[in-house]
Structure formats: structure tokens, C-alpha cells
Tab-separated table of C-alpha atoms in Angstrom:
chain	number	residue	atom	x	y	z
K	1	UNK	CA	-51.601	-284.764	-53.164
K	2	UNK	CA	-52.807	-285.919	-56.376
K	3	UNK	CA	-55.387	-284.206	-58.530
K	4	UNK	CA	-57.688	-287.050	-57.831
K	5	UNK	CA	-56.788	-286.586	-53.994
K	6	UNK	CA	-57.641	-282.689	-54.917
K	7	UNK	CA	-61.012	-283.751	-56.345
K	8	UNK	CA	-62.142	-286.182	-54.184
K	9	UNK	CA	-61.848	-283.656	-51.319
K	10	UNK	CA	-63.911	-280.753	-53.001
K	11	UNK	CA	-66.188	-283.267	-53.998
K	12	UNK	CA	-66.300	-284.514	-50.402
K	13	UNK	CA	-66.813	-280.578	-49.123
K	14	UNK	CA	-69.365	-279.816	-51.614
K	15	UNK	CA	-71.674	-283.087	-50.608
K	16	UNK	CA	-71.174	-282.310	-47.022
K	17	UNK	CA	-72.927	-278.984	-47.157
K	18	UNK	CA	-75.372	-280.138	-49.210
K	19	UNK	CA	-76.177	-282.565	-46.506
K	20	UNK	CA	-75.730	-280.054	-43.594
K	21	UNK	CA	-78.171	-277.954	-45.863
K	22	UNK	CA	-80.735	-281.173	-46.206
K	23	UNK	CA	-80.652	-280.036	-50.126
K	24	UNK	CA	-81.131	-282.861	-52.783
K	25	UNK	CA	-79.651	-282.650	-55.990
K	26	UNK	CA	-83.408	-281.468	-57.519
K	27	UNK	CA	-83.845	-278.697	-54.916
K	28	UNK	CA	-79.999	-277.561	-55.592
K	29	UNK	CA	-81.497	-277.202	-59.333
K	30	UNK	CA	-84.133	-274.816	-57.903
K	31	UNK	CA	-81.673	-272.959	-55.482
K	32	UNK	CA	-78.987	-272.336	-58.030
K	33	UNK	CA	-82.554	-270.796	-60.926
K	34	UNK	CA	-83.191	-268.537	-57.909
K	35	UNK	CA	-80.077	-266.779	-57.943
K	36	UNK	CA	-79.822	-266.941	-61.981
K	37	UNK	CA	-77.433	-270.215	-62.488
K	38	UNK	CA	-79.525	-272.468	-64.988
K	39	UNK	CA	-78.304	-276.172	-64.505
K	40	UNK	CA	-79.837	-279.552	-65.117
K	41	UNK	CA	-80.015	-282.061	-62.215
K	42	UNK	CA	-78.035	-284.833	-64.382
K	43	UNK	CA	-75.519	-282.346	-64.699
K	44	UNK	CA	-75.019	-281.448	-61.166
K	45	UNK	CA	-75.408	-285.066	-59.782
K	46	UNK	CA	-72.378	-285.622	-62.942
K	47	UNK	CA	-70.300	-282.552	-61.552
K	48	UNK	CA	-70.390	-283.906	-58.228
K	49	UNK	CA	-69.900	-288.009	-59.011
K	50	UNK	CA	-66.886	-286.487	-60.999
K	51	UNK	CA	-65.357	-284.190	-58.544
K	52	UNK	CA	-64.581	-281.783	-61.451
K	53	UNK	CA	-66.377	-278.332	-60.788
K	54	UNK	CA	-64.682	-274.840	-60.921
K	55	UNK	CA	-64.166	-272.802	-57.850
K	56	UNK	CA	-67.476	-270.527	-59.699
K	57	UNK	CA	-69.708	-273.462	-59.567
K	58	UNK	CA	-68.749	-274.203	-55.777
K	59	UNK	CA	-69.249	-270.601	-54.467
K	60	UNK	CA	-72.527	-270.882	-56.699
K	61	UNK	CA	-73.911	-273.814	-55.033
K	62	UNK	CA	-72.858	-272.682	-51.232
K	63	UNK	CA	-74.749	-269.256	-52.121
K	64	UNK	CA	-77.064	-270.893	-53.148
K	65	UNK	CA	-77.736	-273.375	-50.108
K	66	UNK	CA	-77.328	-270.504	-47.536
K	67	UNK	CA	-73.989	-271.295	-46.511
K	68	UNK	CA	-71.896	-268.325	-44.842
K	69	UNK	CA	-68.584	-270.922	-44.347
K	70	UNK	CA	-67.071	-273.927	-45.649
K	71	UNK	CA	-65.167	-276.195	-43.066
K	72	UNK	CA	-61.892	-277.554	-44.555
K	73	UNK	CA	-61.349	-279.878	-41.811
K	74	UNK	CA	-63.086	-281.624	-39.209
């Protein structure tokens, strides 16, 4: 696979749980300040459009939804 490929999947992962989670963009801000990761919505909802996030930021954001797995494939 191509990088893209690569980053269209985590991105694809990553807006999945959100979704599972019911957590917008504005209440991931709030989640991620609760656990001591400051980030701006623009710059999450720009991560995420992008695909490109480190492995850090992903583990961040499923912490910080609640999430005790991530499904790699249906």
C-alpha cells in the first residue's frame, strides 16, 4: 500500500471511533484538555481531513474517548 492508502485507513479508524464514541470534533477538544493534551478544534478537524497524525495523537484521542480497542478490520 501507498502512504496515502496508509493514511486514508488511520484516518478512516480514527473517525470510526469517534463515531462509535458519538464525540464531535468540539467535545474531542474537551476530552483530549481533560487528560492534559491542549488542541484547537481546527486543528483536529485538519489532522483528521489530512490523515497525517502520529501514532501519540491516535492513542491520545482513543484515551481520550474511552476506547479500550481499536478494530483493524471489519
Amino acid at each position: 500500500m501507498a502512504d496515502t492508502e496508509w493514511e486514508a485507513r488511520v484516518k478512516g479508524l480514527l473517525k470510526a471511533e469517534l463515531k462509535r464514541y458519538s464525540v464531535s470534533y468540539a467535545q474531542l477538544v474537551d476530552k483530549l484538555a481533560a487528560i492534559g493534551v491542549v488542541d484547537s478544534e481546527p486543528n483536529i478537524r485538519n489532522k483528521l481531513s489530512r490523515g497525517k497524525f502520529t501514532a501519540v495523537f491516535l492513542l491520545q484521542c482513543l484515551e481520550a474517548i474511552g476506547a479500550s480497542s481499536l478494530r483493524l478490520r471489519d
